[in-house]
Amino acid sequence: MDLTRSDALPAIHRYAAKLTSAQQAQREVDIPDHTAFEVQLDQTVHELQDRVGELQRALNELRTSSRQRVLHTPSSHARERLRQLRVLKDAYEHIAPAKPPLPISSSVLPALLTTSIIRQCIVEASDVVRATRAKLVTAQRDLEREEKSVQDAYAITRSLESRVAQVGFATQDRVAKPSSQFAQELLIATRKRKQRYDIDSRRLQSALENFIEEHLAASVAAEDLGGPVVGELMDIDEETLAAGFSQHGKVRPLKQGKAAVDKRQRRIDDTWGRMAAVGDEPLTEKDAAATDVKSLIEDLLQALVGESDGGEYVELTRDSAAARFLVRAKVAQLHPKDARKMRLVDFGRDLDM
């Protein structure tokens, strides 16, 4: 208790200094000037010290007049523990009706306590606001996700309703028309769709061949000749392919003369086979690679539609750069048990099933 009395005044002075540096709106204390506030604060401190002294003297007198030993811990015996509880009960019942001591009217203690409580409430409210703001952000994200899901559901519903309406109209039209007329119209519509599909197929085939000849063939030829993998080196010209690559993938110096030309042609024949030569004009490395890629894709397409004798897989004659590129591009895949066989990835198989 003496330690509390000695620390009370400095603690209150420190707290008062913090309050004076705070904003006027947070104190809600009507103080005409700093001097008056210090006077009221000193009066409050003296009042608290007097009250603490009175309580200390009363406690000392009570300890002196008491014949029993003061117990600071509960007894381990049940009867003694019950007696202690009864003593505490009587003491609380005796103190409860007594009027609590209140500070004088000019004391700033109520204002200090009020300010402390308000500050604590502000801190707690700020914590609640931050937590609520975080929950609000999460709820907004969930709401946006649900709104997108609802929009997708509405779009799917509208598409299904439109499709159902079209099927209904087609069914009514079919019932209203004779079978021969309906069959004739269906045959005409099927032929038109086939013509449209054929036109689109030729257009896509032409675009694919142009891409192979202008962009892909040179990179495939470079990889087949021991150069970089397709996609690592984009600008590959005819001179680079004619010079060839070393064992480390570096471009060799270009050699001239008939011996160099003959060696180049033998290298083309050894890499892509005799099929690379057409007539009297031998194909270059780029032309040979383009022919190899287009031939492999054509064989894979025929196998996919069932026009091949070997089923949906095509047996590879060699480990070519074209085959490796199609596998890396996830356009084709090798047989799980035989790496010499390859087939195209059927992207529509799941939809058909």
Tab-separated table of C-alpha atoms in Angstrom:
chain	number	residue	atom	x	y	z
A	1	MET	CA	0.000	0.000	0.000
A	2	ASP	CA	2.915	2.409	0.779
A	3	LEU	CA	4.366	1.667	-2.659
A	4	THR	CA	1.048	2.578	-4.198
A	5	ARG	CA	0.939	5.893	-2.324
A	6	SER	CA	4.473	6.825	-3.377
A	7	ASP	CA	3.778	6.045	-7.037
A	8	ALA	CA	0.340	7.637	-7.203
A	9	LEU	CA	1.367	11.265	-7.666
A	10	PRO	CA	3.959	10.739	-10.470
A	11	ALA	CA	1.596	8.393	-12.298
A	12	ILE	CA	-1.235	10.902	-12.151
A	13	HIS	CA	1.075	13.709	-13.297
A	14	ARG	CA	2.218	11.639	-16.280
A	15	TYR	CA	-1.352	10.810	-17.199
A	16	ALA	CA	-2.336	14.485	-16.877
A	17	ALA	CA	0.547	15.487	-19.179
A	18	LYS	CA	-0.693	13.060	-21.833
A	19	LEU	CA	-4.205	14.437	-21.518
A	20	THR	CA	-3.071	18.051	-21.922
A	21	SER	CA	-1.249	17.151	-25.167
A	22	ALA	CA	-4.357	15.443	-26.584
A	23	GLN	CA	-6.979	17.240	-28.639
A	24	GLN	CA	-9.537	19.401	-26.852
A	25	ALA	CA	-12.406	17.412	-28.381
A	26	GLN	CA	-11.237	14.175	-26.776
A	27	ARG	CA	-11.018	15.534	-23.227
A	28	GLU	CA	-14.426	17.145	-22.835
A	29	VAL	CA	-13.005	18.965	-19.804
A	30	ASP	CA	-13.857	22.633	-19.360
A	31	ILE	CA	-10.530	24.143	-18.229
A	32	PRO	CA	-10.077	27.909	-18.487
A	33	ASP	CA	-6.264	27.738	-18.525
A	34	HIS	CA	-3.346	25.459	-17.735
A	35	THR	CA	-2.777	26.931	-14.260
A	36	ALA	CA	-6.338	26.258	-13.145
A	37	PHE	CA	-6.052	22.697	-14.400
A	38	GLU	CA	-2.858	22.146	-12.391
A	39	VAL	CA	-4.557	23.478	-9.251
A	40	GLN	CA	-7.519	21.155	-9.697
A	41	LEU	CA	-5.181	18.264	-10.406
A	42	ASP	CA	-3.211	18.895	-7.205
A	43	GLN	CA	-6.422	19.045	-5.201
A	44	THR	CA	-7.510	15.724	-6.691
A	45	VAL	CA	-4.143	14.150	-5.887
A	46	HIS	CA	-4.273	15.364	-2.272
A	47	GLU	CA	-7.825	14.110	-1.973
A	48	LEU	CA	-6.828	10.672	-3.222
A	49	GLN	CA	-3.800	10.579	-0.940
A	50	ASP	CA	-5.939	11.492	2.079
A	51	ARG	CA	-8.427	8.801	1.200
A	52	VAL	CA	-5.655	6.227	0.758
A	53	GLY	CA	-4.204	7.236	4.139
A	54	GLU	CA	-7.561	6.827	5.850
A	55	LEU	CA	-8.016	3.377	4.372
A	56	GLN	CA	-4.469	2.402	5.314
A	57	ARG	CA	-4.963	3.497	8.939
A	58	ALA	CA	-8.283	1.670	9.124
A	59	LEU	CA	-6.639	-1.459	7.760
A	60	ASN	CA	-3.795	-1.245	10.256
A	61	GLU	CA	-6.225	-0.795	13.144
A	62	LEU	CA	-8.222	-3.771	11.951
A	63	ARG	CA	-5.110	-5.921	11.770
A	64	THR	CA	-4.028	-4.809	15.238
A	65	SER	CA	-7.400	-5.475	16.868
A	66	SER	CA	-7.880	-8.822	15.172
A	67	ARG	CA	-7.076	-11.773	17.364
A	68	GLN	CA	-6.949	-14.237	14.500
A	69	ARG	CA	-4.151	-14.705	12.059
A	70	VAL	CA	-4.824	-13.125	8.710
A	71	LEU	CA	-4.937	-15.751	5.980
A	72	HIS	CA	-3.830	-14.718	2.522
A	73	THR	CA	-4.628	-18.051	0.825
A	74	PRO	CA	-7.703	-20.315	0.983
A	75	SER	CA	-7.498	-23.186	3.444
A	76	SER	CA	-7.197	-26.724	2.177
A	77	HIS	CA	-9.685	-28.016	4.803
A	78	ALA	CA	-13.314	-27.935	3.820
A	79	ARG	CA	-14.674	-26.636	7.148
A	80	GLU	CA	-12.044	-23.928	7.415
A	81	ARG	CA	-12.635	-23.003	3.780
A	82	LEU	CA	-16.366	-22.687	4.462
A	83	ARG	CA	-15.700	-20.469	7.494
A	84	GLN	CA	-13.483	-18.191	5.400
A	85	LEU	CA	-16.172	-17.856	2.754
A	86	ARG	CA	-18.738	-16.944	5.401
A	87	VAL	CA	-16.414	-14.268	6.805
A	88	LEU	CA	-15.985	-12.815	3.320
A	89	LYS	CA	-19.731	-12.918	2.775
A	90	ASP	CA	-20.401	-11.037	6.026
A	91	ALA	CA	-17.762	-8.459	5.146
A	92	TYR	CA	-19.238	-7.798	1.700
A	93	GLU	CA	-22.748	-7.556	3.129
A	94	HIS	CA	-21.479	-5.054	5.713
A	95	ILE	CA	-19.672	-2.908	3.137
A	96	ALA	CA	-22.299	-3.018	0.383
A	97	PRO	CA	-24.917	-0.704	2.025
A	98	ALA	CA	-22.263	1.898	2.888
A	99	LYS	CA	-22.236	5.002	0.726
A	100	PRO	CA	-19.100	5.032	-1.451
A	101	PRO	CA	-16.792	8.053	-1.108
A	102	LEU	CA	-17.198	10.488	-3.975
A	103	PRO	CA	-14.778	13.202	-5.106
A	104	ILE	CA	-15.560	16.850	-4.489
A	105	SER	CA	-17.420	18.856	-7.116
A	106	SER	CA	-14.282	20.697	-8.285
A	107	SER	CA	-12.288	17.472	-8.744
A	108	VAL	CA	-11.082	16.550	-12.243
A	109	LEU	CA	-11.037	12.847	-11.388
A	110	PRO	CA	-14.433	12.147	-13.020
A	111	ALA	CA	-13.258	13.894	-16.187
A	112	LEU	CA	-10.017	11.899	-16.185
A	113	LEU	CA	-11.846	8.616	-15.687
A	114	THR	CA	-14.361	9.558	-18.365
A	115	THR	CA	-11.608	10.439	-20.808
A	116	SER	CA	-9.813	7.160	-20.096
A	117	ILE	CA	-12.985	5.179	-20.676
A	118	ILE	CA	-13.726	7.114	-23.872
A	119	ARG	CA	-10.227	6.454	-25.168
A	120	GLN	CA	-10.580	2.770	-24.440
A	121	CYS	CA	-13.914	2.749	-26.259
A	122	ILE	CA	-12.331	4.550	-29.228
A	123	VAL	CA	-9.516	1.995	-29.418
A	124	GLU	CA	-11.960	-0.913	-29.235
A	125	ALA	CA	-14.207	0.733	-31.831
A	126	SER	CA	-11.205	1.214	-34.145
A	127	ASP	CA	-10.317	-2.472	-33.822
A	128	VAL	CA	-13.901	-3.415	-34.609
A	129	VAL	CA	-13.906	-1.078	-37.637
A	130	ARG	CA	-10.706	-2.645	-39.007
A	131	ALA	CA	-12.043	-6.160	-38.528
A	132	THR	CA	-15.367	-5.202	-40.082
A	133	ARG	CA	-13.607	-3.558	-43.032
A	134	ALA	CA	-11.634	-6.759	-43.703
A	135	LYS	CA	-14.818	-8.813	-43.523
A	136	LEU	CA	-16.511	-6.324	-45.848
A	137	VAL	CA	-13.758	-6.702	-48.455
A	138	THR	CA	-14.077	-10.487	-48.294
A	139	ALA	CA	-17.854	-10.255	-48.560
A	140	GLN	CA	-17.557	-7.947	-51.586
A	141	ARG	CA	-15.250	-10.404	-53.346
A	142	ASP	CA	-17.663	-13.235	-52.609
A	143	LEU	CA	-20.535	-11.097	-53.876
A	144	GLU	CA	-18.717	-10.286	-57.126
A	145	ARG	CA	-17.930	-13.961	-57.659
A	146	GLU	CA	-21.531	-14.943	-57.024
A	147	GLU	CA	-22.770	-12.198	-59.370
A	148	LYS	CA	-20.519	-13.520	-62.132
A	149	SER	CA	-21.810	-17.032	-61.495
A	150	VAL	CA	-25.388	-15.770	-61.692
A	151	GLN	CA	-24.631	-13.950	-64.952
A	152	ASP	CA	-23.111	-17.118	-66.396
A	153	ALA	CA	-26.142	-19.092	-65.265
A	154	TYR	CA	-28.465	-16.552	-66.906
A	155	ALA	CA	-26.456	-16.706	-70.143
A	156	ILE	CA	-26.570	-20.507	-70.170
A	157	THR	CA	-30.291	-20.417	-69.418
A	158	ARG	CA	-30.958	-18.018	-72.297
A	159	SER	CA	-28.910	-20.165	-74.673
A	160	LEU	CA	-30.731	-23.314	-73.610
A	161	GLU	CA	-34.106	-21.622	-73.941
A	162	SER	CA	-33.183	-20.386	-77.410
A	163	ARG	CA	-32.004	-23.853	-78.400
A	164	VAL	CA	-35.167	-25.459	-77.023
A	165	ALA	CA	-37.262	-22.971	-78.982
A	166	GLN	CA	-35.348	-23.737	-82.174
A	167	VAL	CA	-35.776	-27.459	-81.661
A	168	GLY	CA	-39.478	-26.924	-80.997
A	169	PHE	CA	-39.925	-24.912	-84.189
A	170	ALA	CA	-37.962	-27.498	-86.164
A	171	THR	CA	-40.108	-30.297	-84.745
A	172	GLN	CA	-43.322	-28.471	-85.598
A	173	ASP	CA	-42.042	-27.747	-89.091
A	174	ARG	CA	-41.080	-31.381	-89.526
A	175	VAL	CA	-44.498	-32.603	-88.429
A	176	ALA	CA	-46.277	-30.142	-90.715
A	177	LYS	CA	-44.288	-31.103	-93.832
A	178	PRO	CA	-44.434	-34.391	-95.739
A	179	SER	CA	-41.611	-36.827	-95.104
A	180	SER	CA	-40.255	-36.561	-98.636
A	181	GLN	CA	-40.125	-32.770	-98.526
A	182	PHE	CA	-38.492	-32.780	-95.092
A	183	ALA	CA	-35.899	-35.337	-96.241
A	184	GLN	CA	-35.124	-33.255	-99.326
A	185	GLU	CA	-34.655	-30.079	-97.257
A	186	LEU	CA	-32.527	-31.937	-94.732
A	187	LEU	CA	-30.343	-33.306	-97.531
A	188	ILE	CA	-29.903	-29.826	-99.023
A	189	ALA	CA	-29.008	-28.354	-95.623
A	190	THR	CA	-26.501	-31.155	-95.009
A	191	ARG	CA	-24.852	-30.554	-98.378
A	192	LYS	CA	-24.581	-26.832	-97.644
A	193	ARG	CA	-22.983	-27.522	-94.286
A	194	LYS	CA	-20.560	-29.953	-95.922
A	195	GLN	CA	-19.639	-27.360	-98.546
A	196	ARG	CA	-19.080	-24.774	-95.834
A	197	TYR	CA	-16.959	-27.206	-93.826
A	198	ASP	CA	-14.927	-28.086	-96.934
A	199	ILE	CA	-14.272	-24.405	-97.642
A	200	ASP	CA	-13.219	-23.785	-94.048
A	201	SER	CA	-11.035	-26.895	-94.095
A	202	ARG	CA	-9.248	-25.800	-97.271
A	203	ARG	CA	-8.768	-22.314	-95.844
A	204	LEU	CA	-7.316	-23.696	-92.607
A	205	GLN	CA	-5.171	-26.176	-94.539
A	206	SER	CA	-3.772	-23.360	-96.665
A	207	ALA	CA	-3.061	-21.234	-93.578
A	208	LEU	CA	-1.326	-24.187	-91.908
A	209	GLU	CA	0.845	-24.849	-94.951
A	210	ASN	CA	1.810	-21.185	-95.178
A	211	PHE	CA	2.756	-21.167	-91.494
A	212	ILE	CA	4.852	-24.309	-91.937
A	213	GLU	CA	6.651	-23.040	-95.034
A	214	GLU	CA	7.260	-19.482	-93.831
A	215	HIS	CA	7.927	-19.905	-90.104
A	216	LEU	CA	8.112	-23.482	-88.825
A	217	ALA	CA	10.116	-25.315	-91.485
A	218	ALA	CA	13.381	-23.463	-90.900
A	219	SER	CA	13.274	-24.074	-87.126
A	220	VAL	CA	12.423	-27.762	-87.610
A	221	ALA	CA	15.256	-28.148	-90.110
A	222	ALA	CA	17.695	-26.502	-87.697
A	223	GLU	CA	16.729	-28.904	-84.897
A	224	ASP	CA	17.016	-31.909	-87.214
A	225	LEU	CA	20.522	-30.762	-88.181
A	226	GLY	CA	21.635	-30.576	-84.547
A	227	GLY	CA	20.838	-26.920	-83.965
A	228	PRO	CA	18.625	-25.250	-81.362
A	229	VAL	CA	15.211	-26.612	-80.429
A	230	VAL	CA	12.249	-25.193	-82.306
A	231	GLY	CA	11.397	-21.820	-80.793
A	232	GLU	CA	14.809	-21.006	-79.308
A	233	LEU	CA	16.132	-19.289	-82.460
A	234	MET	CA	13.584	-17.483	-84.608
A	235	ASP	CA	15.627	-15.865	-87.419
A	236	ILE	CA	17.102	-18.809	-89.327
A	237	ASP	CA	17.973	-18.224	-92.973
A	238	GLU	CA	18.990	-20.510	-95.830
A	239	GLU	CA	22.708	-19.821	-95.346
A	240	THR	CA	22.560	-20.899	-91.702
A	241	LEU	CA	20.883	-24.177	-92.664
A	242	ALA	CA	23.324	-24.721	-95.524
A	243	ALA	CA	26.299	-24.226	-93.196
A	244	GLY	CA	24.910	-26.649	-90.613
A	245	PHE	CA	25.613	-26.900	-86.895
A	246	SER	CA	28.393	-28.341	-84.774
A	247	GLN	CA	28.005	-30.972	-82.065
A	248	HIS	CA	27.503	-28.147	-79.550
A	249	GLY	CA	24.711	-26.528	-81.579
A	250	LYS	CA	26.864	-23.699	-82.926
A	251	VAL	CA	26.559	-22.512	-86.540
A	252	ARG	CA	29.399	-23.757	-88.755
A	253	PRO	CA	31.144	-21.461	-91.221
A	254	LEU	CA	29.612	-21.632	-94.700
A	255	LYS	CA	31.764	-23.400	-97.283
A	256	GLN	CA	31.579	-22.940	-101.062
A	257	GLY	CA	32.363	-25.230	-103.934
A	258	LYS	CA	31.024	-28.414	-105.506
A	259	ALA	CA	32.265	-30.590	-102.650
A	260	ALA	CA	30.333	-28.501	-100.141
A	261	VAL	CA	27.201	-28.705	-102.309
A	262	ASP	CA	27.499	-32.489	-102.618
A	263	LYS	CA	28.045	-32.828	-98.869
A	264	ARG	CA	24.991	-30.684	-98.223
A	265	GLN	CA	22.838	-32.840	-100.500
A	266	ARG	CA	24.057	-36.046	-98.839
A	267	ARG	CA	23.209	-34.552	-95.455
A	268	ILE	CA	19.688	-33.728	-96.653
A	269	ASP	CA	19.236	-37.240	-98.044
A	270	ASP	CA	20.552	-38.816	-94.841
A	271	THR	CA	18.296	-36.655	-92.661
A	272	TRP	CA	15.023	-36.580	-94.579
A	273	GLY	CA	15.485	-39.385	-97.111
A	274	ARG	CA	15.365	-39.529	-100.874
A	275	MET	CA	11.828	-38.211	-100.893
A	276	ALA	CA	13.281	-34.760	-100.324
A	277	ALA	CA	14.495	-34.611	-103.947
A	278	VAL	CA	11.927	-33.645	-106.573
A	279	GLY	CA	12.983	-33.775	-110.215
A	280	ASP	CA	16.263	-32.187	-111.155
A	281	GLU	CA	15.999	-29.433	-108.540
A	282	PRO	CA	16.987	-30.767	-105.104
A	283	LEU	CA	15.087	-29.415	-102.162
A	284	THR	CA	16.778	-27.282	-99.555
A	285	GLU	CA	16.818	-28.107	-95.856
A	286	LYS	CA	13.850	-25.801	-95.286
A	287	ASP	CA	11.830	-27.374	-98.110
A	288	ALA	CA	12.654	-30.887	-96.907
A	289	ALA	CA	11.595	-30.049	-93.340
A	290	ALA	CA	8.367	-28.445	-94.588
A	291	THR	CA	7.552	-31.554	-96.627
A	292	ASP	CA	8.306	-33.759	-93.613
A	293	VAL	CA	6.043	-31.724	-91.285
A	294	LYS	CA	3.144	-31.574	-93.771
A	295	SER	CA	3.422	-35.306	-94.522
A	296	LEU	CA	3.392	-36.185	-90.806
A	297	ILE	CA	0.377	-33.949	-90.094
A	298	GLU	CA	-1.498	-35.418	-93.065
A	299	ASP	CA	-0.832	-38.970	-91.859
A	300	LEU	CA	-1.994	-38.038	-88.351
A	301	LEU	CA	-5.209	-36.471	-89.686
A	302	GLN	CA	-5.984	-39.542	-91.784
A	303	ALA	CA	-5.397	-41.782	-88.774
A	304	LEU	CA	-7.662	-39.616	-86.631
A	305	VAL	CA	-10.624	-39.926	-89.027
A	306	GLY	CA	-10.056	-43.666	-89.451
A	307	GLU	CA	-8.568	-43.658	-92.948
A	308	SER	CA	-5.326	-45.339	-91.847
A	309	ASP	CA	-4.650	-49.071	-91.674
A	310	GLY	CA	-2.800	-48.747	-88.362
A	311	GLY	CA	-5.721	-47.319	-86.415
A	312	GLU	CA	-5.527	-43.918	-84.775
A	313	TYR	CA	-1.748	-44.196	-84.307
A	314	VAL	CA	0.889	-43.460	-86.955
A	315	GLU	CA	4.163	-45.380	-86.830
A	316	LEU	CA	7.154	-43.052	-87.016
A	317	THR	CA	10.044	-43.975	-89.273
A	318	ARG	CA	12.532	-41.909	-87.254
A	319	ASP	CA	12.827	-39.577	-84.270
A	320	SER	CA	12.237	-36.341	-86.161
A	321	ALA	CA	12.144	-32.744	-84.969
A	322	ALA	CA	8.650	-32.426	-86.450
A	323	ALA	CA	7.333	-35.220	-84.211
A	324	ARG	CA	9.024	-33.772	-81.136
A	325	PHE	CA	7.587	-30.322	-81.866
A	326	LEU	CA	4.025	-31.664	-82.174
A	327	VAL	CA	4.396	-33.456	-78.833
A	328	ARG	CA	5.808	-30.364	-77.098
A	329	ALA	CA	2.984	-28.266	-78.549
A	330	LYS	CA	0.500	-30.803	-77.062
A	331	VAL	CA	-1.028	-31.302	-80.507
A	332	ALA	CA	0.018	-34.955	-80.639
A	333	GLN	CA	0.975	-37.585	-78.109
A	334	LEU	CA	3.051	-40.738	-78.184
A	335	HIS	CA	1.768	-44.217	-77.513
A	336	PRO	CA	2.049	-44.977	-73.764
A	337	LYS	CA	3.890	-48.249	-74.478
A	338	ASP	CA	5.535	-47.623	-77.850
A	339	ALA	CA	7.350	-44.337	-78.470
A	340	ARG	CA	7.513	-45.120	-82.199
A	341	LYS	CA	3.760	-44.522	-82.523
A	342	MET	CA	1.988	-41.173	-82.383
A	343	ARG	CA	-1.538	-39.861	-82.706
A	344	LEU	CA	-3.235	-36.477	-82.686
A	345	VAL	CA	-4.922	-35.274	-79.525
A	346	ASP	CA	-8.667	-35.569	-80.091
A	347	PHE	CA	-9.915	-32.402	-78.417
A	348	GLY	CA	-13.543	-33.242	-79.184
A	349	ARG	CA	-13.509	-36.746	-77.723
A	350	ASP	CA	-14.823	-35.659	-74.300
A	351	LEU	CA	-17.668	-33.743	-75.948
A	352	ASP	CA	-18.563	-36.697	-78.145
A	353	MET	CA	-18.669	-38.998	-75.121
